[in-house]
């Protein structure tokens, strides 16, 4: 894609999510992500990291710098211009989130969890609840999704570019599909179009 997310986009997203957090009297937000399809969105949206494998958690305080923690064995694509500078790795990311919350004085606070229903692991949630018994953890899925539903100028432009790329791939498929060609030959031609357009996954 031509249009890349930048720090101005990050600042806009952080501003909007923190406004929503303030309305819900949240002192911080823990965003959960997993590399499986449809479960990595919170991490990508708020850090511009694309997770290839493993779990990740972001601690986003209402004020102050956020922190991103990935599983030690995880693979991910680092953004050219980091949105989050405090990046850590751990076998169990939730343990570093607990330590950071204690460092930031978030031990008697209200903390939202984005990815509460279907992303955060049971083990991660139990670790947070056990280690921080005075913290009120609340489901922040709907709040966070509502923030993400309102698209920025950048996101709309990216959707348009993605549509153009998808259309080019389909047209290539139509042109390449003819008697005598194997499925792999046709798929390779389409994949070349997608990769040239900057697509990570040509599935």
Tab-separated table of C-alpha atoms in Angstrom, residues 29-183:
chain	number	residue	atom	x	y	z
A	29	UNK	CA	-6.582	-0.555	29.107
A	30	UNK	CA	-5.039	-3.959	28.425
A	31	UNK	CA	-5.309	-4.936	24.755
A	32	UNK	CA	-4.967	-8.616	23.901
A	33	UNK	CA	-3.844	-10.090	20.599
A	34	UNK	CA	-3.109	-13.462	19.099
A	35	UNK	CA	-1.559	-14.318	15.754
A	36	UNK	CA	-4.552	-16.367	14.619
A	37	UNK	CA	-6.764	-14.751	11.963
A	38	UNK	CA	-9.252	-12.159	13.296
A	39	UNK	CA	-7.567	-12.010	16.730
A	40	UNK	CA	-4.566	-9.753	16.027
A	41	UNK	CA	-6.498	-6.574	15.267
A	42	UNK	CA	-6.167	-4.757	18.590
A	43	UNK	CA	-2.382	-5.089	18.521
A	44	UNK	CA	-2.094	-3.927	14.913
A	45	UNK	CA	-4.496	-1.035	15.404
A	46	UNK	CA	-2.763	0.395	18.471
A	47	UNK	CA	0.897	-0.466	17.785
A	48	UNK	CA	1.184	-0.997	13.991
A	49	UNK	CA	2.844	-4.377	14.694
A	50	UNK	CA	1.700	-7.330	12.591
A	51	UNK	CA	1.919	-10.502	14.694
A	52	UNK	CA	2.969	-13.666	12.853
A	53	UNK	CA	2.995	-16.040	15.827
A	54	UNK	CA	2.215	-16.134	19.538
A	55	UNK	CA	0.363	-13.803	21.888
A	56	UNK	CA	0.829	-10.129	22.685
A	57	UNK	CA	-0.528	-7.656	25.225
A	58	UNK	CA	-0.482	-3.866	25.287
A	59	UNK	CA	-0.807	-1.850	28.480
A	60	UNK	CA	-2.215	1.569	27.608
A	61	UNK	CA	-2.533	3.826	30.672
A	62	UNK	CA	-4.895	6.776	30.604
A	63	UNK	CA	-1.781	8.931	30.952
A	64	UNK	CA	1.817	8.045	30.229
A	65	UNK	CA	3.624	5.742	27.831
A	66	UNK	CA	2.152	2.412	26.692
A	67	UNK	CA	3.973	-0.913	26.720
A	68	UNK	CA	3.852	-3.845	24.280
A	69	UNK	CA	4.774	-7.355	25.445
A	70	UNK	CA	5.073	-10.342	23.106
A	71	UNK	CA	5.629	-13.981	23.868
A	72	UNK	CA	9.350	-14.749	23.723
A	73	UNK	CA	8.890	-17.134	20.791
A	74	UNK	CA	6.613	-14.800	18.818
A	75	UNK	CA	7.335	-13.426	15.387
A	76	UNK	CA	6.109	-10.047	14.204
A	77	UNK	CA	6.684	-7.303	11.667
A	78	UNK	CA	8.110	-4.200	13.346
A	79	UNK	CA	6.817	-0.871	11.992
A	80	UNK	CA	9.355	1.431	10.351
A	81	UNK	CA	8.478	4.187	12.807
A	82	UNK	CA	7.696	2.591	16.209
A	83	UNK	CA	4.402	3.643	17.768
A	84	UNK	CA	5.372	2.123	21.121
A	85	UNK	CA	8.946	2.407	22.338
A	86	UNK	CA	8.629	0.231	25.466
A	87	UNK	CA	8.675	-3.222	23.845
A	88	UNK	CA	9.359	-6.350	25.874
A	89	UNK	CA	9.355	-10.112	25.443
A	90	UNK	CA	8.397	-12.795	27.925
A	91	UNK	CA	7.322	-16.419	27.982
A	92	UNK	CA	4.199	-15.172	29.787
A	93	UNK	CA	3.417	-11.572	28.708
A	94	UNK	CA	0.779	-11.165	31.427
A	95	UNK	CA	3.499	-11.324	34.081
A	96	UNK	CA	5.210	-8.280	32.587
A	97	UNK	CA	1.856	-6.497	32.412
A	98	UNK	CA	1.397	-7.160	36.131
A	99	UNK	CA	4.886	-5.796	36.887
A	100	UNK	CA	4.274	-2.698	34.763
A	101	UNK	CA	0.921	-2.019	36.426
A	102	UNK	CA	2.626	-2.156	39.814
A	103	UNK	CA	5.372	0.180	38.568
A	104	UNK	CA	2.756	2.663	37.334
A	105	UNK	CA	0.696	2.504	40.542
A	106	UNK	CA	-2.269	0.808	38.878
A	107	UNK	CA	-2.932	-1.591	41.749
A	108	UNK	CA	-6.223	-0.055	42.945
A	109	UNK	CA	-7.724	0.991	39.654
A	110	UNK	CA	-10.325	0.226	37.022
A	111	UNK	CA	-8.750	-1.442	33.997
A	112	UNK	CA	-10.483	-2.446	30.783
A	113	UNK	CA	-9.589	-5.543	28.797
A	114	UNK	CA	-10.016	-5.396	25.016
A	115	UNK	CA	-10.200	-8.944	23.719
A	116	UNK	CA	-11.900	-10.043	26.918
A	117	UNK	CA	-14.416	-12.442	25.370
A	118	UNK	CA	-12.439	-14.217	22.668
A	119	UNK	CA	-8.784	-13.195	22.549
A	120	UNK	CA	-7.169	-13.067	25.992
A	121	UNK	CA	-6.260	-16.502	27.322
A	122	UNK	CA	-7.809	-17.811	30.533
A	123	UNK	CA	-4.323	-18.141	31.997
A	124	UNK	CA	-3.504	-14.491	31.294
A	125	UNK	CA	-6.739	-13.277	32.870
A	126	UNK	CA	-6.296	-15.435	35.980
A	127	UNK	CA	-2.739	-14.138	36.402
A	128	UNK	CA	-3.948	-10.537	36.286
A	129	UNK	CA	-6.837	-11.185	38.701
A	130	UNK	CA	-4.710	-13.136	41.166
A	131	UNK	CA	-1.717	-10.791	41.180
A	132	UNK	CA	-3.817	-7.605	41.296
A	133	UNK	CA	-6.821	-8.403	43.523
A	134	UNK	CA	-7.723	-4.741	44.100
A	135	UNK	CA	-7.958	-3.941	40.410
A	136	UNK	CA	-11.424	-3.940	38.871
A	137	UNK	CA	-10.987	-5.582	35.463
A	138	UNK	CA	-13.878	-4.906	33.075
A	139	UNK	CA	-14.860	-6.003	29.582
A	140	UNK	CA	-13.788	-3.240	27.159
A	141	UNK	CA	-14.555	-5.046	23.895
A	142	UNK	CA	-17.557	-2.935	22.881
A	143	UNK	CA	-15.921	0.338	23.913
A	144	UNK	CA	-12.771	-0.428	21.918
A	145	UNK	CA	-14.668	-1.718	18.890
A	146	UNK	CA	-16.795	1.429	18.792
A	147	UNK	CA	-13.640	3.548	18.672
A	148	UNK	CA	-12.262	1.418	15.837
A	149	UNK	CA	-15.542	1.601	13.880
A	150	UNK	CA	-15.043	5.319	13.188
A	151	UNK	CA	-12.528	5.382	10.349
A	152	UNK	CA	-9.860	8.000	9.801
A	153	UNK	CA	-8.915	9.534	6.465
A	154	UNK	CA	-5.937	7.175	6.321
A	155	UNK	CA	-8.039	4.061	6.910
A	156	UNK	CA	-10.522	5.022	4.201
A	157	UNK	CA	-7.668	5.592	1.754
A	158	UNK	CA	-6.168	2.215	2.681
A	159	UNK	CA	-9.516	0.520	2.045
A	160	UNK	CA	-9.630	2.112	-1.402
A	161	UNK	CA	-6.079	0.950	-2.172
A	162	UNK	CA	-6.924	-2.548	-0.932
A	163	UNK	CA	-9.964	-2.632	-3.211
A	164	UNK	CA	-7.821	-1.648	-6.198
A	165	UNK	CA	-5.285	-4.354	-5.342
A	166	UNK	CA	-7.983	-7.000	-4.890
A	167	UNK	CA	-9.551	-6.046	-8.205
A	168	UNK	CA	-6.177	-6.288	-9.963
A	169	UNK	CA	-5.644	-9.760	-8.475
A	170	UNK	CA	-9.072	-10.970	-9.650
A	171	UNK	CA	-8.507	-9.563	-13.157
A	172	UNK	CA	-5.131	-11.310	-13.267
A	173	UNK	CA	-6.831	-14.572	-12.306
A	174	UNK	CA	-9.354	-14.176	-15.125
A	175	UNK	CA	-6.626	-13.416	-17.653
A	176	UNK	CA	-4.366	-16.276	-16.543
A	177	UNK	CA	-7.084	-18.926	-16.386
A	178	UNK	CA	-6.918	-20.910	-19.627
A	179	UNK	CA	-6.687	-24.545	-20.764
A	180	UNK	CA	-3.295	-26.148	-20.207
A	181	UNK	CA	-2.273	-24.062	-17.199
A	182	UNK	CA	-2.009	-25.656	-13.772
A	183	UNK	CA	-3.605	-24.255	-10.639
